[in-house]
GROMACS .gro file of C-alpha atoms in nm:
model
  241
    1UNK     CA    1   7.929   1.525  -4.070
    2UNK     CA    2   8.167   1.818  -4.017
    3UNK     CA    3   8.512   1.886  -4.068
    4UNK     CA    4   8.798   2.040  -3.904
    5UNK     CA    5   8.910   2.363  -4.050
    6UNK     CA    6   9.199   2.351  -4.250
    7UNK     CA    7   9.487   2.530  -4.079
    8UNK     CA    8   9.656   2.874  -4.144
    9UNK     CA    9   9.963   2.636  -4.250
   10UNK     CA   10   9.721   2.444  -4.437
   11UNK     CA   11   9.599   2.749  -4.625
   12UNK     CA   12   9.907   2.910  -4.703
   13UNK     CA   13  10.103   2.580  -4.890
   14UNK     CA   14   9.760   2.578  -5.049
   15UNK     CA   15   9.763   2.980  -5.222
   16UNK     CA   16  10.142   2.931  -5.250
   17UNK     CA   17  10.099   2.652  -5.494
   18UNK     CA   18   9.768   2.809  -5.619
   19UNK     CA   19   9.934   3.161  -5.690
   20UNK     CA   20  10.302   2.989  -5.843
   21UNK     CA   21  10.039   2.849  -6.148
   22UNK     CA   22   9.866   3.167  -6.203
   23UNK     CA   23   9.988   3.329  -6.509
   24UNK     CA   24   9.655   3.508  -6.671
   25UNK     CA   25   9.364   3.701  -6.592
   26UNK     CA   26   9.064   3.577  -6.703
   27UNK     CA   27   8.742   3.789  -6.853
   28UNK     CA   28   8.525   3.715  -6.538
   29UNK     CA   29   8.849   3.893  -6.318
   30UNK     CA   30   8.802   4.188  -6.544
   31UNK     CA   31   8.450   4.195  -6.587
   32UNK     CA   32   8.414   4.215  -6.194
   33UNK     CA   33   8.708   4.448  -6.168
   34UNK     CA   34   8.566   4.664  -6.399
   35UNK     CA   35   8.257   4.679  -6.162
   36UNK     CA   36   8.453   4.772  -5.818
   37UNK     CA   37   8.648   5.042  -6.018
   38UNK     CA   38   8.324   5.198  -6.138
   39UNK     CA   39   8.150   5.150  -5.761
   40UNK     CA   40   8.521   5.310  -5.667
   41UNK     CA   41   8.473   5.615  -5.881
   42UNK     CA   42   8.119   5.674  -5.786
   43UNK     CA   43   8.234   5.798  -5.462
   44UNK     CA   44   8.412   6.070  -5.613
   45UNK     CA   45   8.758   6.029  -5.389
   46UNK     CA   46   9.088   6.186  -5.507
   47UNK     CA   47   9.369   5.981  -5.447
   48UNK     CA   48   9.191   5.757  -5.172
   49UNK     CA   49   9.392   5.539  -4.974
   50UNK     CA   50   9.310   5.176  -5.025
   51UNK     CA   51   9.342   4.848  -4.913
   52UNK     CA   52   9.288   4.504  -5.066
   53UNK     CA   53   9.246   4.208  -4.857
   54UNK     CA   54   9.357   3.850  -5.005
   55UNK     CA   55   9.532   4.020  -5.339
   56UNK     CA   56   9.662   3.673  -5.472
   57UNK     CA   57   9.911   3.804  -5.731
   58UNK     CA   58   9.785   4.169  -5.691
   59UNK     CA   59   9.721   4.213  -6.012
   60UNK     CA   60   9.393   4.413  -5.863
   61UNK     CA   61   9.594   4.621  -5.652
   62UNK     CA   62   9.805   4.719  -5.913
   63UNK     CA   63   9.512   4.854  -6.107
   64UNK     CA   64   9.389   5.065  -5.786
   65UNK     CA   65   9.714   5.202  -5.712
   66UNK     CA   66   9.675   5.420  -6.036
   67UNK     CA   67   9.395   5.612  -5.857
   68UNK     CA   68   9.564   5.630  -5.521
   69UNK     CA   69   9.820   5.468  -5.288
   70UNK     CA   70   9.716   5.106  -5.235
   71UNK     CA   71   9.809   4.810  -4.995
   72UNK     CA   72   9.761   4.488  -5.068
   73UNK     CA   73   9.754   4.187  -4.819
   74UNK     CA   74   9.793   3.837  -4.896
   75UNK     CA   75   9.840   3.471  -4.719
   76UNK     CA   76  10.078   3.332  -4.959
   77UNK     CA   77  10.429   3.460  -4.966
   78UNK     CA   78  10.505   3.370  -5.285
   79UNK     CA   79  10.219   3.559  -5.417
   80UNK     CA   80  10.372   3.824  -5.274
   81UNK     CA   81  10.669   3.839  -5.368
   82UNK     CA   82  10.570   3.771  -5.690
   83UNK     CA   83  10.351   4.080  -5.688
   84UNK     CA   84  10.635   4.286  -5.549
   85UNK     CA   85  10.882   4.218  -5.832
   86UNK     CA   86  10.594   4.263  -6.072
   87UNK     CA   87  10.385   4.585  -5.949
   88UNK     CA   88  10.666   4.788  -5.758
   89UNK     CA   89  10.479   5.109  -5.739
   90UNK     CA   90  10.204   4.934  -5.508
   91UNK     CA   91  10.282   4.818  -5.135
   92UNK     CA   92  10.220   4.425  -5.076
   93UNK     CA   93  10.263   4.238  -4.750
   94UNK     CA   94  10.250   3.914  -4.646
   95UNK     CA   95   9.953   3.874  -4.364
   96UNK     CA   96   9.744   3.630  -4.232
   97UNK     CA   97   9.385   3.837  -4.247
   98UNK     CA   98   9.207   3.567  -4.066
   99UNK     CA   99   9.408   3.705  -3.700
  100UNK     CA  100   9.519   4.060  -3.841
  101UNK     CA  101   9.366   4.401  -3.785
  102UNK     CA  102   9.473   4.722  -4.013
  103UNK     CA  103   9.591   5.060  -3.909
  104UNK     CA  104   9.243   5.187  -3.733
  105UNK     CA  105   9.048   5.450  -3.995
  106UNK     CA  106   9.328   5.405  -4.166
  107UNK     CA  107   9.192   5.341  -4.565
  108UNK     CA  108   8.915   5.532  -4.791
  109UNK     CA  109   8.840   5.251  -4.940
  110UNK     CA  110   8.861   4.870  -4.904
  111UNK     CA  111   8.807   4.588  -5.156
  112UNK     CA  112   8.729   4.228  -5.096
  113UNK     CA  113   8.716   4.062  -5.416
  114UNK     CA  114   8.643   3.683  -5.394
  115UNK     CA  115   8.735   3.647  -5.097
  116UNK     CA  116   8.522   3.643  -4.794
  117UNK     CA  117   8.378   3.295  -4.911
  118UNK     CA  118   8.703   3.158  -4.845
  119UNK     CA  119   8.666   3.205  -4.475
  120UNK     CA  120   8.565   3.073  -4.194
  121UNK     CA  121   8.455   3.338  -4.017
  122UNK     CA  122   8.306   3.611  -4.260
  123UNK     CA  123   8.130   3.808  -3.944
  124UNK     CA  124   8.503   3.875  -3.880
  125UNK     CA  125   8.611   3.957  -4.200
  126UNK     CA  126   8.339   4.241  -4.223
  127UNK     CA  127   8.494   4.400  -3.885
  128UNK     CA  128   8.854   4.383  -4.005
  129UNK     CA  129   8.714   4.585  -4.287
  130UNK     CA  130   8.530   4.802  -4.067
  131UNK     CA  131   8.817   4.861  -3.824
  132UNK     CA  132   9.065   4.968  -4.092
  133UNK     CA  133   8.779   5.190  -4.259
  134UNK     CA  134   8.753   5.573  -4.153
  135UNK     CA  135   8.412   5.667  -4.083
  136UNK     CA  136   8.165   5.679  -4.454
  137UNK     CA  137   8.451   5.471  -4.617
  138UNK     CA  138   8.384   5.246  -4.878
  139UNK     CA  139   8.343   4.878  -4.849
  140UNK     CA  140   8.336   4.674  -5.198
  141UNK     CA  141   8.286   4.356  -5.180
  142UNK     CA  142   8.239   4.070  -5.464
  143UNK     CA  143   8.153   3.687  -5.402
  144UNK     CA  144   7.996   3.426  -5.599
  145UNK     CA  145   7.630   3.419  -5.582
  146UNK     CA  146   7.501   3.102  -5.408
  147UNK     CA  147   7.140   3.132  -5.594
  148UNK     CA  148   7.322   3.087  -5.932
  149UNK     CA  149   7.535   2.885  -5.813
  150UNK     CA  150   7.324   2.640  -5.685
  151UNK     CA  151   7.121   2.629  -6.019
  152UNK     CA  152   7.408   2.597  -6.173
  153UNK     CA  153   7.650   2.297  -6.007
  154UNK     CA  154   7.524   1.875  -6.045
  155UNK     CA  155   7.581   1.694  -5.700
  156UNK     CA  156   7.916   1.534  -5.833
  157UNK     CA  157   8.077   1.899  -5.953
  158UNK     CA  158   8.220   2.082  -5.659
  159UNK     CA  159   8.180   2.425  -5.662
  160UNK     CA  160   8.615   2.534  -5.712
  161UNK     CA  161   8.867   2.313  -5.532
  162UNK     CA  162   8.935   2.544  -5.261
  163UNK     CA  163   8.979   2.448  -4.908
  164UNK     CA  164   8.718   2.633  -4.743
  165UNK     CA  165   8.419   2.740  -4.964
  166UNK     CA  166   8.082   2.887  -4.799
  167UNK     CA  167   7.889   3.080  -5.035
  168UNK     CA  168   7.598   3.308  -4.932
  169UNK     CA  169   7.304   3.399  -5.156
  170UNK     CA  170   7.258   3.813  -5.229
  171UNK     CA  171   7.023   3.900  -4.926
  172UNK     CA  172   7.229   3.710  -4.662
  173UNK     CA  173   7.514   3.859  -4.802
  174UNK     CA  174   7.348   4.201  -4.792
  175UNK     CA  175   7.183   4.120  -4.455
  176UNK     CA  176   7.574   3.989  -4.297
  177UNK     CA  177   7.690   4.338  -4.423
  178UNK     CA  178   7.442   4.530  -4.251
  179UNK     CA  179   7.431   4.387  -3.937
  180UNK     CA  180   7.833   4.466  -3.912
  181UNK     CA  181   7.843   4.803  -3.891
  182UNK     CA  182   7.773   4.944  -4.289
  183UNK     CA  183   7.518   5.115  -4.474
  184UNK     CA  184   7.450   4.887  -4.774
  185UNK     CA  185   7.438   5.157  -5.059
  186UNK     CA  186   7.384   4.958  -5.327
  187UNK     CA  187   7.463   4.583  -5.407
  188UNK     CA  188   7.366   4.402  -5.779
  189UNK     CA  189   7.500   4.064  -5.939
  190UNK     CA  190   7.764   4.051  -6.212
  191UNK     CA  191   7.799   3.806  -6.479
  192UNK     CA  192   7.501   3.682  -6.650
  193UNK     CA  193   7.413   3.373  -6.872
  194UNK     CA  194   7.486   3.137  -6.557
  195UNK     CA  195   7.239   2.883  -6.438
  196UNK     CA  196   7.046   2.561  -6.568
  197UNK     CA  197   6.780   2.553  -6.360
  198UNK     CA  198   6.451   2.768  -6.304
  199UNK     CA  199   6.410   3.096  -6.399
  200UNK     CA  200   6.765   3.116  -6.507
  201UNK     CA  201   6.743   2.844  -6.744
  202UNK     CA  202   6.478   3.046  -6.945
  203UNK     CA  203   6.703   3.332  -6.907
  204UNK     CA  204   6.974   3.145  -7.082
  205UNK     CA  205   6.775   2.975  -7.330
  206UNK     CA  206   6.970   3.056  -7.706
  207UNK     CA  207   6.632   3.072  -7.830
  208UNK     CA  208   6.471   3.341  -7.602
  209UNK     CA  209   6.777   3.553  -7.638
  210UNK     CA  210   6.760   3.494  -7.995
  211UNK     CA  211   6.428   3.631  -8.007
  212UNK     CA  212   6.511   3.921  -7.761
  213UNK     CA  213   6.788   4.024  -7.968
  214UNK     CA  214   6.571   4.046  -8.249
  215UNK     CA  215   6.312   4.233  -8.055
  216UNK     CA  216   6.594   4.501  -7.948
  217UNK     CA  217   6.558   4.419  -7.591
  218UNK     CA  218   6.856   4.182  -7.520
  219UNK     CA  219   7.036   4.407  -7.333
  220UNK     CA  220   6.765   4.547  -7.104
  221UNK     CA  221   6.646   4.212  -7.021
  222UNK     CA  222   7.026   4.116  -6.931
  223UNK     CA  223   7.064   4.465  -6.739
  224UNK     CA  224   6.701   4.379  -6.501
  225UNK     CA  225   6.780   3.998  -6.475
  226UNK     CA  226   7.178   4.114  -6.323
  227UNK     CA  227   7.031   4.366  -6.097
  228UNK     CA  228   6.696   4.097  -5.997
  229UNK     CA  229   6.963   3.858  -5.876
  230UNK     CA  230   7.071   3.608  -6.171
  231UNK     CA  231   7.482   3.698  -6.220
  232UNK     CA  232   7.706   3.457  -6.084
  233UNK     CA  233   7.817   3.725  -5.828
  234UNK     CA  234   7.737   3.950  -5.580
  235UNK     CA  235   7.879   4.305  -5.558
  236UNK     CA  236   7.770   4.508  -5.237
  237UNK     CA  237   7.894   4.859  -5.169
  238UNK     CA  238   7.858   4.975  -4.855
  239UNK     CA  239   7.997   5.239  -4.643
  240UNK     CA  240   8.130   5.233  -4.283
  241UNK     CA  241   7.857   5.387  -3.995
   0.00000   0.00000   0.00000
């Protein structure tokens, strides 16, 4: 049976009361934002202008405004006002992205970090970011990975307790991406040692990585598995046609 949509009023008490208990970053946060600054600084850009859509408490945006001047747009107001007192060199706003569009061509570079599987409509979500992208800008995206996550979650364990929550596997991700106006230039999975099922649950066994670790091959095996699919996210880059 379906359900209504929760509303943008819905949504927005929701990631105020979310972002008012947030008071760490977590290794997985790092470990992916580690991976959208390096797909960042592949492209070579000096002081690109960048956006990132759904910031939460911009913590992200904080980190990209050391490499050029950065935007960052957010649902909950108290997020950002947080952000604002916290990260004053970086510009925050307040925005609904669901009904927004962004200064046409306006950004070098636009991030989407955990986001777009918090939305209804993610077709829309890729032309928002196409819109506000000039032409061969950079789209980097990052989203759970609905393969793992399927081998990883038991009927009776939701996946997060967020109000909307459609995850994609890699090639429909990839596939969505493409078919919105981007050249996919390269896309992998982040975040290994997920799963309990299948392949993955070889993957993970402590004995087989005991024995590749031993073998000196631990971290090639880990390296292929990420980039055959098994992290628990997705990263695409892509840039704007």
């Amino acid at each position: 049976m379906s359900h209504a949509a929760p509303s943008i009023e819905e949504q927005t008490h929701f990631y105020d009361a979310r972002w008012r208990d947030v008071r760490f970053v977590n290794a997985m946060k790092l470990q992916r934002a580690a991976a959208i600054l390096e797909a960042i600084g592949e492209a070579d850009l000096h002081q690109p202008r960048m956006l990132e859509l759904g910031c939460g408490t911009g913590w992200l945006t904080a980190i990209l405004a050391q490499f050029g001047p950065t935007v960052g747009v957010e649902l909950s107001g108290e997020a950002v006002e947080a952000a604002r007192a916290r990260f004053p060199f970086a510009e925050f706003a307040q925005i609904d992205i669901g009904s927004w569009q962004p200064e046409r061509e306006g950004f070098d570079v636009i991030v989407s970090h955990e986001v777009v599987e918090h939305l209804e409509d993610q077709r829309a979500h890729l032309a928002l970011a196409r819109h506000g992208l000039r032409r061969g800008g950079l789209l980097v995206l990052t989203t759970p990975n609905a393969d793992t996550v399927r081998a990883s979650e038991t009927p009776s364990t939701p996946l997060s307790d967020q109000l909307i929550e459609h995850v994609l596997p890699r090639r429909e991700l990839v596939a969505l991406v493409a078919s919105c106006g981007f050249e996919v230039v390269r896309h992998t999975t982040l975040i290994g040692r997920h799963g309990t099922r299948g392949v993955r649950r070889l993957l993970n066994s402590p004995r087989l990585r005991g024995l590749l670790a031993s073998a000196g091959l631990l971290r090639t095996v880990d390296r292929v598995s990420l980039a055959a699919g098994a992290g628990l996210h997705t990263l695409v880059v892509a840039r704007r046609t």
